[in-house]
Tab-separated table of C-alpha atoms in Angstrom:
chain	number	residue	atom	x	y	z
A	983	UNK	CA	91.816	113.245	78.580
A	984	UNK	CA	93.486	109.943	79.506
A	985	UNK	CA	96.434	110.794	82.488
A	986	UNK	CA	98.066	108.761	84.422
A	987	UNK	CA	96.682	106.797	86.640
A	988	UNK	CA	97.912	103.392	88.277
A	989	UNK	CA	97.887	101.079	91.421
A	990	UNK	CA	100.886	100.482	94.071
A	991	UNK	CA	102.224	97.101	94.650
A	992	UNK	CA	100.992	96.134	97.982
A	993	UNK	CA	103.544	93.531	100.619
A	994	UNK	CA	102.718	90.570	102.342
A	995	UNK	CA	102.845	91.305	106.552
A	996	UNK	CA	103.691	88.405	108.512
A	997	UNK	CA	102.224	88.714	112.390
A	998	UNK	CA	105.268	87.350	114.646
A	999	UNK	CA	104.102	84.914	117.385
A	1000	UNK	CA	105.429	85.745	121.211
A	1001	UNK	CA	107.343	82.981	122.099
A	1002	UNK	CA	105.925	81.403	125.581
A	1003	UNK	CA	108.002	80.971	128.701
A	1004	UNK	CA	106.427	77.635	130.837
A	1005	UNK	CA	106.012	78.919	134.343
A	1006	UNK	CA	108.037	77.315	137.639
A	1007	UNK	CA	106.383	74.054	139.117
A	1008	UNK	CA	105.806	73.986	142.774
A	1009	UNK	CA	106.424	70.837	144.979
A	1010	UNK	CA	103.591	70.120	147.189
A	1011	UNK	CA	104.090	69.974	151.248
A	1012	UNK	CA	103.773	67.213	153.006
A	1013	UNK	CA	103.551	66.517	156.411
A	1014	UNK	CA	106.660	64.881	158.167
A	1015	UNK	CA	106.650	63.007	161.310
A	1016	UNK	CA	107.897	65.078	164.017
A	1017	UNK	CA	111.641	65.238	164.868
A	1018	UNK	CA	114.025	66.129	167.509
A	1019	UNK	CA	115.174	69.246	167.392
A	1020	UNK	CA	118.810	67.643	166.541
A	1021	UNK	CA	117.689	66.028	163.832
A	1022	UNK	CA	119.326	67.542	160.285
A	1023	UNK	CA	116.711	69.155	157.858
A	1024	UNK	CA	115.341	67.767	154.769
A	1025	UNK	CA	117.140	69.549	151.905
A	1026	UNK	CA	114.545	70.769	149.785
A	1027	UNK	CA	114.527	69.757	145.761
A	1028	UNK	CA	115.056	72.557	143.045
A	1029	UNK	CA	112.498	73.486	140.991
A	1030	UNK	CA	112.612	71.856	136.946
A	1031	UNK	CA	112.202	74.942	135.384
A	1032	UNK	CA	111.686	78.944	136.257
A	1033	UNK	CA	110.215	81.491	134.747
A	1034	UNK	CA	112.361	84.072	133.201
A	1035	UNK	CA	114.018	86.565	134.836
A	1036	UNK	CA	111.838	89.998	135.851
A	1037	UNK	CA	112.555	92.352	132.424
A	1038	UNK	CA	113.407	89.761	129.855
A	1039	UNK	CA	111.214	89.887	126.692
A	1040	UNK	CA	110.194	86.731	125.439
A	1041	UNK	CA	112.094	85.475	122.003
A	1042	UNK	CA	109.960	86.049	118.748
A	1043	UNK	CA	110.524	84.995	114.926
A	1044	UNK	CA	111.831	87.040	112.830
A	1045	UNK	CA	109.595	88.814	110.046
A	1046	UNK	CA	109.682	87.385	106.972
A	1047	UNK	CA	110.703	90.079	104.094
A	1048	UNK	CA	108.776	91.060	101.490
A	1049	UNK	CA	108.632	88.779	98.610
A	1050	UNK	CA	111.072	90.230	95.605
A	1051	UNK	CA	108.603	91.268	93.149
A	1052	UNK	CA	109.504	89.935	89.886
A	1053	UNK	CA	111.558	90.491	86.153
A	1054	UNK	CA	109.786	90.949	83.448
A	1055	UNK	CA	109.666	91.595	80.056
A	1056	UNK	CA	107.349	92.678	76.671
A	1057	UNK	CA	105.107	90.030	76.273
A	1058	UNK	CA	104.334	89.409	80.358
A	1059	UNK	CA	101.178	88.688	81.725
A	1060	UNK	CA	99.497	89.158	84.952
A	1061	UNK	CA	99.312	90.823	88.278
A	1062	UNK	CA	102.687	91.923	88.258
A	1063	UNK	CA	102.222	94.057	85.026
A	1064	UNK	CA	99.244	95.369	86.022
A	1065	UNK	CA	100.823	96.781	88.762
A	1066	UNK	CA	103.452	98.039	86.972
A	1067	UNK	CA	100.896	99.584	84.106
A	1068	UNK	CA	99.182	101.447	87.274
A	1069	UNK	CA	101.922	102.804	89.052
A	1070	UNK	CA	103.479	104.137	85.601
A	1071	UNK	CA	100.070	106.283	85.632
A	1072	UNK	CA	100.131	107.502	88.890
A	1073	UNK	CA	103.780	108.891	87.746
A	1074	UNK	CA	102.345	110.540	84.881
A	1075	UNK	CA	103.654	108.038	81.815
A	1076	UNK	CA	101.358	106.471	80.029
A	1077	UNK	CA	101.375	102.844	79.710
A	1078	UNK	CA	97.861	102.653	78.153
A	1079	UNK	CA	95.315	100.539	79.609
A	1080	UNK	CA	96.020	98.521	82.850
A	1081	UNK	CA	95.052	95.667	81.297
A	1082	UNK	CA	97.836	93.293	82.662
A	1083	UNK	CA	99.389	92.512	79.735
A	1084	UNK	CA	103.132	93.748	78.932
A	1085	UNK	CA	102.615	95.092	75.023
A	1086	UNK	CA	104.068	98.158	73.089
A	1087	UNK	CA	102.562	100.889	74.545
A	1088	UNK	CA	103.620	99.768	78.087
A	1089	UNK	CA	107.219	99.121	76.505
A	1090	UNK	CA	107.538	102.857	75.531
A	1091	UNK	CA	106.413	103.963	78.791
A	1092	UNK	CA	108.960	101.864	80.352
A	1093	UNK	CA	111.405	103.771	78.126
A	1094	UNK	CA	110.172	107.142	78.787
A	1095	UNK	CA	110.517	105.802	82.950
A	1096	UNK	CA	114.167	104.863	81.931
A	1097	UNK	CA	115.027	107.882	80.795
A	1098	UNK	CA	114.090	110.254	83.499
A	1099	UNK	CA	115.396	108.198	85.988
A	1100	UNK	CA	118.854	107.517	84.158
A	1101	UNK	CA	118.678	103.614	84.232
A	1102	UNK	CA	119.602	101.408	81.228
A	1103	UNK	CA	117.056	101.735	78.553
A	1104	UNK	CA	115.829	98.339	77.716
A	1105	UNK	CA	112.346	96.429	78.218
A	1106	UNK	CA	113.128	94.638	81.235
A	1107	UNK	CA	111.772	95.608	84.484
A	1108	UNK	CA	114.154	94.266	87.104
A	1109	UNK	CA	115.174	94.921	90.902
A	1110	UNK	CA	116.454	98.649	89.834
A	1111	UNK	CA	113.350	99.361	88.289
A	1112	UNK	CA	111.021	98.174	91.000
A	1113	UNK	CA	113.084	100.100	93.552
A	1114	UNK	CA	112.772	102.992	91.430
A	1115	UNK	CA	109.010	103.258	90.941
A	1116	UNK	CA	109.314	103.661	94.460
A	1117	UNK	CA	111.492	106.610	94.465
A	1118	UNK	CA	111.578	108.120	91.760
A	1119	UNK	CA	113.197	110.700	90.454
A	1120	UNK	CA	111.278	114.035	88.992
A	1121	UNK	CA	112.062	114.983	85.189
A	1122	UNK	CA	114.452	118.075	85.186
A	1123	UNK	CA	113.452	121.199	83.410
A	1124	UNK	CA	114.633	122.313	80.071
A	1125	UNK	CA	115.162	126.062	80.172
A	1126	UNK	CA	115.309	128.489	83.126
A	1127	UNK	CA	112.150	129.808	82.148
A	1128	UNK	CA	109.859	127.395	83.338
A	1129	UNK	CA	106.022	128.593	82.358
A	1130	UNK	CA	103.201	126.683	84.406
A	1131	UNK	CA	101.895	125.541	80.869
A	1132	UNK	CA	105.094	124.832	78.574
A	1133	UNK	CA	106.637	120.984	77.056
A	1134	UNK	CA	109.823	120.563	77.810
A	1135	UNK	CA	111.686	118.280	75.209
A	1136	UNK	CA	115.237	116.351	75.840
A	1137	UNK	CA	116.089	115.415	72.878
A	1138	UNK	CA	119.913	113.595	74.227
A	1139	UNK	CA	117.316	110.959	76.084
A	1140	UNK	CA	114.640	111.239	73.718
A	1141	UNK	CA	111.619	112.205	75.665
A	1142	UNK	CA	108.951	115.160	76.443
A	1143	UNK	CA	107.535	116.182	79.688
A	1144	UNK	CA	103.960	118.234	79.422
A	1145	UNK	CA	102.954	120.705	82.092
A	1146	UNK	CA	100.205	122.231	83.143
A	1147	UNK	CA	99.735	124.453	86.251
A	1148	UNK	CA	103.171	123.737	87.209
A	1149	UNK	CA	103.479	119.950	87.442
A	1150	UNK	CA	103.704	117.300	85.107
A	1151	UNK	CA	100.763	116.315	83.061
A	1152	UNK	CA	102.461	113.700	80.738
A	1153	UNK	CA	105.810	111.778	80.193
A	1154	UNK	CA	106.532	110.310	76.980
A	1155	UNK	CA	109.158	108.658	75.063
A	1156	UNK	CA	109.633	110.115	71.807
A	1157	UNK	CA	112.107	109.673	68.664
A	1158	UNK	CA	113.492	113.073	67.362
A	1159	UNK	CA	115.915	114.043	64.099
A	1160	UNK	CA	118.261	110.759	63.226
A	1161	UNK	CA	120.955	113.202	61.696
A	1162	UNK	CA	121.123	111.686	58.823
A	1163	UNK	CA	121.543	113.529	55.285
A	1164	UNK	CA	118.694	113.354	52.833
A	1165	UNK	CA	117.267	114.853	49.769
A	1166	UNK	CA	113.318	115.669	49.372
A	1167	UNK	CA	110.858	118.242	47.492
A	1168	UNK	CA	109.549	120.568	50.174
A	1169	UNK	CA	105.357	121.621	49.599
A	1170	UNK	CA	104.730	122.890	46.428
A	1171	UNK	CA	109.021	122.676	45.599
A	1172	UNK	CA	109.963	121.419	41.917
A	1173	UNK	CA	113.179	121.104	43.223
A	1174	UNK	CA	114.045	118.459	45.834
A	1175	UNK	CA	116.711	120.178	48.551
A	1176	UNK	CA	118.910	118.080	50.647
A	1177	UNK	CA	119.862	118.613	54.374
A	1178	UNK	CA	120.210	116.569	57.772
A	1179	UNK	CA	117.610	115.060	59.973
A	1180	UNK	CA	118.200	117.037	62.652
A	1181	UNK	CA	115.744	118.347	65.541
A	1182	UNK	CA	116.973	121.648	66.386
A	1183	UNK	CA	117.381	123.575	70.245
A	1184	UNK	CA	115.487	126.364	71.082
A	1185	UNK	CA	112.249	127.895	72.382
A	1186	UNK	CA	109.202	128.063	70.330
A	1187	UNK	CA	105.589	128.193	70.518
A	1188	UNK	CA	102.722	125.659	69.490
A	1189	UNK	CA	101.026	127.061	66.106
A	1190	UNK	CA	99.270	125.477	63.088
A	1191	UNK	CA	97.755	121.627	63.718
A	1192	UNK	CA	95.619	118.802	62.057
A	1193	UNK	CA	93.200	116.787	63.125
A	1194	UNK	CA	93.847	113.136	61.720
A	1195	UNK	CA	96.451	111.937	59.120
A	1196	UNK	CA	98.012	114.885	57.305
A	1197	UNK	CA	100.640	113.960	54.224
A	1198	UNK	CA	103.539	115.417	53.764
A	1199	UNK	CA	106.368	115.606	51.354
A	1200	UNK	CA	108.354	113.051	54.253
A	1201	UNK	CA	105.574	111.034	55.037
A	1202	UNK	CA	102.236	110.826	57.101
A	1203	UNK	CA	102.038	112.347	60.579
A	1204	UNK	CA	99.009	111.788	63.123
A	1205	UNK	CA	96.904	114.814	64.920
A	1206	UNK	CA	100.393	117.371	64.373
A	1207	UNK	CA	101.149	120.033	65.807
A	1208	UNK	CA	104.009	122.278	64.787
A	1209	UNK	CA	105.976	124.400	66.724
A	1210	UNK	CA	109.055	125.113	64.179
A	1211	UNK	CA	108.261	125.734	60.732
A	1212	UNK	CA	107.123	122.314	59.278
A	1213	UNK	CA	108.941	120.432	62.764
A	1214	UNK	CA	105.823	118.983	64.337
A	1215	UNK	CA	104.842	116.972	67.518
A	1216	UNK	CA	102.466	114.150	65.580
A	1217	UNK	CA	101.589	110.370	66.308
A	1218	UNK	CA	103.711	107.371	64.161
A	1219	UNK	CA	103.494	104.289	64.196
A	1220	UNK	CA	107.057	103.142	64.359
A	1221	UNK	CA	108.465	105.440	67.332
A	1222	UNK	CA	111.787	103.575	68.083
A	1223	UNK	CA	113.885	104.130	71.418
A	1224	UNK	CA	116.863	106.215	69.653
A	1225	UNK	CA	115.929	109.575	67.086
A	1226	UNK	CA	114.803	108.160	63.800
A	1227	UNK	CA	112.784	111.301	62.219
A	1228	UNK	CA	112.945	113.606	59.386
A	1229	UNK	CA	112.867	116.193	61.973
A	1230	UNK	CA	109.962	116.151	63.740
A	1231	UNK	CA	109.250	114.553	67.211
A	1232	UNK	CA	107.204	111.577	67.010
A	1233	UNK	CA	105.271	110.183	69.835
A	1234	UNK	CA	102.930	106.930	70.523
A	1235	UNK	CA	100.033	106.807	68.876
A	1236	UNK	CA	97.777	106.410	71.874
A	1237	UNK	CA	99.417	109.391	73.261
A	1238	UNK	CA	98.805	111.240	70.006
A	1239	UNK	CA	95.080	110.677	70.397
A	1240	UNK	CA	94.251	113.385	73.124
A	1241	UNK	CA	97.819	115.048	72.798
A	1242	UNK	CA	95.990	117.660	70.804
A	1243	UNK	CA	93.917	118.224	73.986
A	1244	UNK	CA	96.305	118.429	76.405
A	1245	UNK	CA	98.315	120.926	74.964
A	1246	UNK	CA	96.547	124.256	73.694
A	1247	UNK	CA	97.883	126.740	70.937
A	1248	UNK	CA	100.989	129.130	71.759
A	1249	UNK	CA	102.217	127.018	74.449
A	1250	UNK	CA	105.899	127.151	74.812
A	1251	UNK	CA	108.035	124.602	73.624
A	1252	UNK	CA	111.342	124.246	75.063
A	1253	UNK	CA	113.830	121.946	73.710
A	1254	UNK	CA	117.666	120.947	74.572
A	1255	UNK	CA	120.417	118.840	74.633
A	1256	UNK	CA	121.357	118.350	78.147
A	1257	UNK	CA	124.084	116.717	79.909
């Protein structure tokens, strides 16, 4: 089962020099002819320099800050996405592998990230994302019943939280009901029936799935499992960041591959439309 797992960025120290103070220089004696006792003293020739006074620290640079870590966007390479693709696992979103390189499935976990942390929904990483991967926020729960084993759906920001024993599992970004009106045949219907996309509230319980592509009357759906009637949980291939279903609740395909794994049979589901 592939969870979560990712890297932290790691900052650049800088070790701050102690300034040096040079020490006093001392005049040497020499010996002067003796003198009547009337005679007027040499006066005696300040020092060029003295050390500083008993208590006062010496000056030292100032440490340099961190270096801003930087923007990017799908289609990035390097470090700096890597770190990002590692740090979205230790989170619990999955970004796929942490291979450095800033491609779909990393986009969609970057949504997901978005989401729960109510920033702007887009596929730049920028100084408000950074800041928030290191605080971030926890996903807020669904219902008042909160079961250690449950998914929580919110289907106004378009993601799902899994958890088991109590604490997230798995964050994904999803695309729910579009709302739109259509007209199709239903299994083994002669009659097509028309009604609106639409991914309905409520609490329900996994049931019937599929291993691999099953067909049905609105199109193919990867590894499903259904929870409402024919509404399903299944892997697409086009899941776009606002609801564009029949109904069901798609998710990324390599999240589909071991969803079926992660979440067992009769497992509540809860779903809402939260503020």
């Amino acid at each position: 089962m592939n969870v979560r797992t990712s890297g932290t960025m790691i900052a650049a120290g800088v070790v701050a020099l102690a300034g040096c103070s040079a020490t006093g220089s001392t005049r040497s004696a020499t010996s002067a002819p003796s003198t009547p006792a009337t005679s007027t003293p040499a006066t005696s020739t300040p020092a060029t320099s003295r050390p500083p006074a008993s208590g006062t620290p010496s000056a030292s640079p100032p440490a340099a800050s961190p270096a801003p870590r930087p923007r990017l966007k799908a289609g990035a390479k390097g470090p700096a996405v890597r770190e990002l693709q590692r740090r979205l696992k230790e989170l619990d979103y999955d970004p796929g592998r942490a291979d450095g390189k800033y491609g779909i499935s990393t986009q969609m976990a970057v949504w997901a990230f978005q989401k729960v942390n109510r920033l702007k929904v887009s596929s730049t990483v920028g100084t408000a994302f950074w800041k928030a991967l290191d605080a971030p926020e926890e996903p807020r729960p669904m219902a008042k019943r909160r079961e250690r084993d449950r998914v929580d759906v919110d289907l106004k920001r378009q993601y799902l939280v899994v958890y088991k024993d109590g604490e997230p599992a798995l964050i994904s970004h999803i695309s729910s009901g579009s709302g739109e009106y259509y007209c199709a045949k239903d299994r083994g219907a002669t009659v097509a029936r028309c009604r609106y996309a639409t991914t309905g509230t409520g609490d329900f319980r996994t049931g019937r799935r599929a291993s691999g592509w099953e067909i049905s009357p609105l199109g193919q759906l990867y590894n499903p499992i259904y929870f409402n009637g024919g509404i399903a949980f299944h892997g697409a291939l086009d899941v776009p960041r606002y609801p564009a279903s029949h109904g069901c609740v798609r998710m990324p395909m390599h999240i589909a591959e071991y969803f079926p794994e992660l979440v067992a049979t009769n497992v509540p589901v809860h779903l809402r439309r939260p503020k």
